[in-house]
Amino acid sequence: MKVYDLQCAQDHRFEGWFASEEDFLSQNERHLIDCPMCGNQQVNRLPSSPRLNLSGATKATSSENRRLQEKLQDELLSAARAIIANTEDVGDAFAEEARRIHYNESEERGIRGITTAAERMALADEGIDVFSLPVADVVKQTLQ
């Protein structure tokens, strides 16, 4: 088993597990690998330290830890569902609409959308609080 550090074109870093280097190359060429944060399929392998995954080499997760992990995952998914259910999707116009709301040019309400890192920094410089909720497109469909 090969574990690679990967990065998408949007600079999101994540880990991928593959049977071999050829398996990674094949899947990447066919655009079968996508970023779990944004769904981008332009994925590059980053330099990483070797890591061996040997069966039985690590202690199995206890059932209590597994239950706690499942509970946390359920709570995070519930929070994401609540955010999506109680906000308006303004798409690519997020930064513009956030400014309108901040400067009282538009009604105050919860919004969500897409913005770049530079736009988020500019909003923060203007005193507009925003946060990223990285949810893959596949997950977004099941949240609503």
PDB file of C-alpha atoms in Angstrom:
ATOM      1  CA  MET A   1       0.000   0.000   0.000  1.00  0.00           C
ATOM      2  CA  LYS A   2       1.358   3.439  -0.972  1.00  0.00           C
ATOM      3  CA  VAL A   3       0.276   6.573   0.895  1.00  0.00           C
ATOM      4  CA  TYR A   4       0.866   9.822  -0.988  1.00  0.00           C
ATOM      5  CA  ASP A   5       0.525  13.437   0.038  1.00  0.00           C
ATOM      6  CA  LEU A   6      -1.529  15.109  -2.680  1.00  0.00           C
ATOM      7  CA  GLN A   7      -2.496  18.671  -3.538  1.00  0.00           C
ATOM      8  CA  CYS A   8      -5.205  19.991  -5.857  1.00  0.00           C
ATOM      9  CA  ALA A   9      -4.999  23.075  -8.088  1.00  0.00           C
ATOM     10  CA  GLN A  10      -6.722  25.069  -5.300  1.00  0.00           C
ATOM     11  CA  ASP A  11      -3.821  24.245  -2.916  1.00  0.00           C
ATOM     12  CA  HIS A  12      -5.877  21.897  -0.726  1.00  0.00           C
ATOM     13  CA  ARG A  13      -3.666  19.144   0.678  1.00  0.00           C
ATOM     14  CA  PHE A  14      -4.913  15.632   1.344  1.00  0.00           C
ATOM     15  CA  GLU A  15      -3.744  12.049   1.524  1.00  0.00           C
ATOM     16  CA  GLY A  16      -4.342   9.255  -0.982  1.00  0.00           C
ATOM     17  CA  TRP A  17      -3.829   5.520  -0.587  1.00  0.00           C
ATOM     18  CA  PHE A  18      -2.941   3.439  -3.633  1.00  0.00           C
ATOM     19  CA  ALA A  19      -1.964  -0.143  -4.335  1.00  0.00           C
ATOM     20  CA  SER A  20       1.132   1.035  -6.231  1.00  0.00           C
ATOM     21  CA  GLU A  21       2.672   4.049  -7.934  1.00  0.00           C
ATOM     22  CA  GLU A  22       1.293   2.754 -11.232  1.00  0.00           C
ATOM     23  CA  ASP A  23      -2.185   2.659  -9.658  1.00  0.00           C
ATOM     24  CA  PHE A  24      -1.847   6.323  -8.623  1.00  0.00           C
ATOM     25  CA  LEU A  25      -0.566   7.367 -12.059  1.00  0.00           C
ATOM     26  CA  SER A  26      -3.337   5.472 -13.832  1.00  0.00           C
ATOM     27  CA  GLN A  27      -6.097   6.921 -11.667  1.00  0.00           C
ATOM     28  CA  ASN A  28      -4.679  10.429 -11.939  1.00  0.00           C
ATOM     29  CA  GLU A  29      -4.418  10.231 -15.740  1.00  0.00           C
ATOM     30  CA  ARG A  30      -8.085   9.159 -15.923  1.00  0.00           C
ATOM     31  CA  HIS A  31      -9.118  11.977 -13.521  1.00  0.00           C
ATOM     32  CA  LEU A  32     -10.471   9.491 -10.977  1.00  0.00           C
ATOM     33  CA  ILE A  33      -8.846  11.315  -8.059  1.00  0.00           C
ATOM     34  CA  ASP A  34     -10.529  14.453  -6.792  1.00  0.00           C
ATOM     35  CA  CYS A  35      -9.965  16.789  -3.897  1.00  0.00           C
ATOM     36  CA  PRO A  36     -12.200  15.968  -0.914  1.00  0.00           C
ATOM     37  CA  MET A  37     -12.473  19.689  -0.145  1.00  0.00           C
ATOM     38  CA  CYS A  38     -13.479  21.139  -3.510  1.00  0.00           C
ATOM     39  CA  GLY A  39     -13.782  18.252  -5.975  1.00  0.00           C
ATOM     40  CA  ASN A  40     -10.958  19.568  -8.199  1.00  0.00           C
ATOM     41  CA  GLN A  41      -9.453  16.786 -10.317  1.00  0.00           C
ATOM     42  CA  GLN A  42      -6.135  18.499 -11.067  1.00  0.00           C
ATOM     43  CA  VAL A  43      -4.127  16.603  -8.468  1.00  0.00           C
ATOM     44  CA  ASN A  44      -0.357  16.552  -7.976  1.00  0.00           C
ATOM     45  CA  ARG A  45       1.745  14.360  -5.750  1.00  0.00           C
ATOM     46  CA  LEU A  46       3.800  16.206  -3.140  1.00  0.00           C
ATOM     47  CA  PRO A  47       7.143  15.074  -1.776  1.00  0.00           C
ATOM     48  CA  SER A  48       6.640  12.987   1.339  1.00  0.00           C
ATOM     49  CA  SER A  49       8.427  10.709   3.752  1.00  0.00           C
ATOM     50  CA  PRO A  50       8.094   6.973   3.186  1.00  0.00           C
ATOM     51  CA  ARG A  51       5.399   5.314   5.223  1.00  0.00           C
ATOM     52  CA  LEU A  52       4.658   1.642   5.550  1.00  0.00           C
ATOM     53  CA  ASN A  53       1.163   0.355   6.192  1.00  0.00           C
ATOM     54  CA  LEU A  54       1.556  -3.145   7.483  1.00  0.00           C
ATOM     55  CA  SER A  55      -1.496  -5.073   8.541  1.00  0.00           C
ATOM     56  CA  GLY A  56      -1.393  -5.734  12.257  1.00  0.00           C
ATOM     57  CA  ALA A  57       1.403  -3.212  12.767  1.00  0.00           C
ATOM     58  CA  THR A  58      -0.847  -0.803  14.633  1.00  0.00           C
ATOM     59  CA  LYS A  59      -3.225  -1.334  17.491  1.00  0.00           C
ATOM     60  CA  ALA A  60      -6.810  -1.654  16.346  1.00  0.00           C
ATOM     61  CA  THR A  61      -9.082   1.255  17.217  1.00  0.00           C
ATOM     62  CA  SER A  62     -11.156   0.396  20.233  1.00  0.00           C
ATOM     63  CA  SER A  63     -14.926   0.253  19.855  1.00  0.00           C
ATOM     64  CA  GLU A  64     -15.228   3.241  22.219  1.00  0.00           C
ATOM     65  CA  ASN A  65     -12.904   5.341  20.032  1.00  0.00           C
ATOM     66  CA  ARG A  66     -14.820   4.243  16.954  1.00  0.00           C
ATOM     67  CA  ARG A  67     -18.136   5.305  18.552  1.00  0.00           C
ATOM     68  CA  LEU A  68     -16.657   8.680  19.507  1.00  0.00           C
ATOM     69  CA  GLN A  69     -15.357   9.188  15.960  1.00  0.00           C
ATOM     70  CA  GLU A  70     -18.746   8.294  14.490  1.00  0.00           C
ATOM     71  CA  LYS A  71     -20.486  10.656  16.925  1.00  0.00           C
ATOM     72  CA  LEU A  72     -18.143  13.510  16.017  1.00  0.00           C
ATOM     73  CA  GLN A  73     -18.645  12.843  12.308  1.00  0.00           C
ATOM     74  CA  ASP A  74     -22.441  12.847  12.779  1.00  0.00           C
ATOM     75  CA  GLU A  75     -22.265  16.135  14.709  1.00  0.00           C
ATOM     76  CA  LEU A  76     -20.096  17.764  12.029  1.00  0.00           C
ATOM     77  CA  LEU A  77     -22.450  16.583   9.299  1.00  0.00           C
ATOM     78  CA  SER A  78     -25.450  17.899  11.269  1.00  0.00           C
ATOM     79  CA  ALA A  79     -23.732  21.270  11.677  1.00  0.00           C
ATOM     80  CA  ALA A  80     -22.975  21.435   7.951  1.00  0.00           C
ATOM     81  CA  ARG A  81     -26.604  20.540   7.153  1.00  0.00           C
ATOM     82  CA  ALA A  82     -27.840  23.288   9.501  1.00  0.00           C
ATOM     83  CA  ILE A  83     -25.547  25.867   7.907  1.00  0.00           C
ATOM     84  CA  ILE A  84     -26.672  24.929   4.412  1.00  0.00           C
ATOM     85  CA  ALA A  85     -30.354  24.840   5.407  1.00  0.00           C
ATOM     86  CA  ASN A  86     -30.203  28.270   7.070  1.00  0.00           C
ATOM     87  CA  THR A  87     -28.155  30.217   4.546  1.00  0.00           C
ATOM     88  CA  GLU A  88     -28.699  31.493   1.022  1.00  0.00           C
ATOM     89  CA  ASP A  89     -26.342  30.249  -1.684  1.00  0.00           C
ATOM     90  CA  VAL A  90     -25.030  33.298  -3.564  1.00  0.00           C
ATOM     91  CA  GLY A  91     -22.449  31.308  -5.544  1.00  0.00           C
ATOM     92  CA  ASP A  92     -19.520  33.235  -7.003  1.00  0.00           C
ATOM     93  CA  ALA A  93     -21.004  36.554  -5.822  1.00  0.00           C
ATOM     94  CA  PHE A  94     -20.192  35.761  -2.182  1.00  0.00           C
ATOM     95  CA  ALA A  95     -17.600  38.508  -1.586  1.00  0.00           C
ATOM     96  CA  GLU A  96     -19.742  41.146  -3.291  1.00  0.00           C
ATOM     97  CA  GLU A  97     -22.889  40.167  -1.378  1.00  0.00           C
ATOM     98  CA  ALA A  98     -21.015  39.951   1.943  1.00  0.00           C
ATOM     99  CA  ARG A  99     -19.852  43.544   1.404  1.00  0.00           C
ATOM    100  CA  ARG A 100     -23.401  44.703   0.563  1.00  0.00           C
ATOM    101  CA  ILE A 101     -24.699  43.153   3.775  1.00  0.00           C
ATOM    102  CA  HIS A 102     -21.810  44.556   5.845  1.00  0.00           C
ATOM    103  CA  TYR A 103     -22.341  48.086   4.495  1.00  0.00           C
ATOM    104  CA  ASN A 104     -26.166  47.853   4.905  1.00  0.00           C
ATOM    105  CA  GLU A 105     -26.789  47.938   1.152  1.00  0.00           C
ATOM    106  CA  SER A 106     -28.593  44.601   1.318  1.00  0.00           C
ATOM    107  CA  GLU A 107     -30.740  42.900   3.955  1.00  0.00           C
ATOM    108  CA  GLU A 108     -28.850  41.105   6.707  1.00  0.00           C
ATOM    109  CA  ARG A 109     -29.000  37.327   6.324  1.00  0.00           C
ATOM    110  CA  GLY A 110     -26.805  34.273   6.362  1.00  0.00           C
ATOM    111  CA  ILE A 111     -25.150  33.585   3.032  1.00  0.00           C
ATOM    112  CA  ARG A 112     -22.789  31.003   1.623  1.00  0.00           C
ATOM    113  CA  GLY A 113     -20.910  30.799  -1.628  1.00  0.00           C
ATOM    114  CA  ILE A 114     -17.579  30.540  -3.323  1.00  0.00           C
ATOM    115  CA  THR A 115     -14.660  32.893  -2.866  1.00  0.00           C
ATOM    116  CA  THR A 116     -10.924  32.862  -3.347  1.00  0.00           C
ATOM    117  CA  ALA A 117      -8.353  33.053  -0.577  1.00  0.00           C
ATOM    118  CA  ALA A 118      -7.467  36.588  -1.715  1.00  0.00           C
ATOM    119  CA  GLU A 119     -11.124  37.661  -1.521  1.00  0.00           C
ATOM    120  CA  ARG A 120     -11.424  36.167   1.978  1.00  0.00           C
ATOM    121  CA  MET A 121      -8.355  38.107   3.089  1.00  0.00           C
ATOM    122  CA  ALA A 122      -9.750  41.336   1.599  1.00  0.00           C
ATOM    123  CA  LEU A 123     -13.055  40.770   3.420  1.00  0.00           C
ATOM    124  CA  ALA A 124     -11.179  40.206   6.689  1.00  0.00           C
ATOM    125  CA  ASP A 125      -9.221  43.443   6.124  1.00  0.00           C
ATOM    126  CA  GLU A 126     -12.573  45.250   5.828  1.00  0.00           C
ATOM    127  CA  GLY A 127     -13.748  43.740   9.114  1.00  0.00           C
ATOM    128  CA  ILE A 128     -16.126  41.264   7.501  1.00  0.00           C
ATOM    129  CA  ASP A 129     -16.048  37.929   9.310  1.00  0.00           C
ATOM    130  CA  VAL A 130     -16.249  34.857   7.085  1.00  0.00           C
ATOM    131  CA  PHE A 131     -15.198  31.253   7.479  1.00  0.00           C
ATOM    132  CA  SER A 132     -14.551  28.397   5.094  1.00  0.00           C
ATOM    133  CA  LEU A 133     -16.743  25.345   5.157  1.00  0.00           C
ATOM    134  CA  PRO A 134     -14.928  22.952   2.827  1.00  0.00           C
ATOM    135  CA  VAL A 135     -17.570  20.494   1.705  1.00  0.00           C
ATOM    136  CA  ALA A 136     -17.065  18.397  -1.419  1.00  0.00           C
ATOM    137  CA  ASP A 137     -19.722  18.672  -4.161  1.00  0.00           C
ATOM    138  CA  VAL A 138     -20.846  15.111  -3.536  1.00  0.00           C
ATOM    139  CA  VAL A 139     -21.450  15.862   0.148  1.00  0.00           C
ATOM    140  CA  LYS A 140     -23.246  19.126  -0.643  1.00  0.00           C
ATOM    141  CA  GLN A 141     -25.863  17.199  -2.599  1.00  0.00           C
ATOM    142  CA  THR A 142     -26.680  14.940   0.353  1.00  0.00           C
ATOM    143  CA  LEU A 143     -26.751  17.751   2.898  1.00  0.00           C
ATOM    144  CA  GLN A 144     -29.780  19.536   1.481  1.00  0.00           C
TER     145      GLN A 144
END
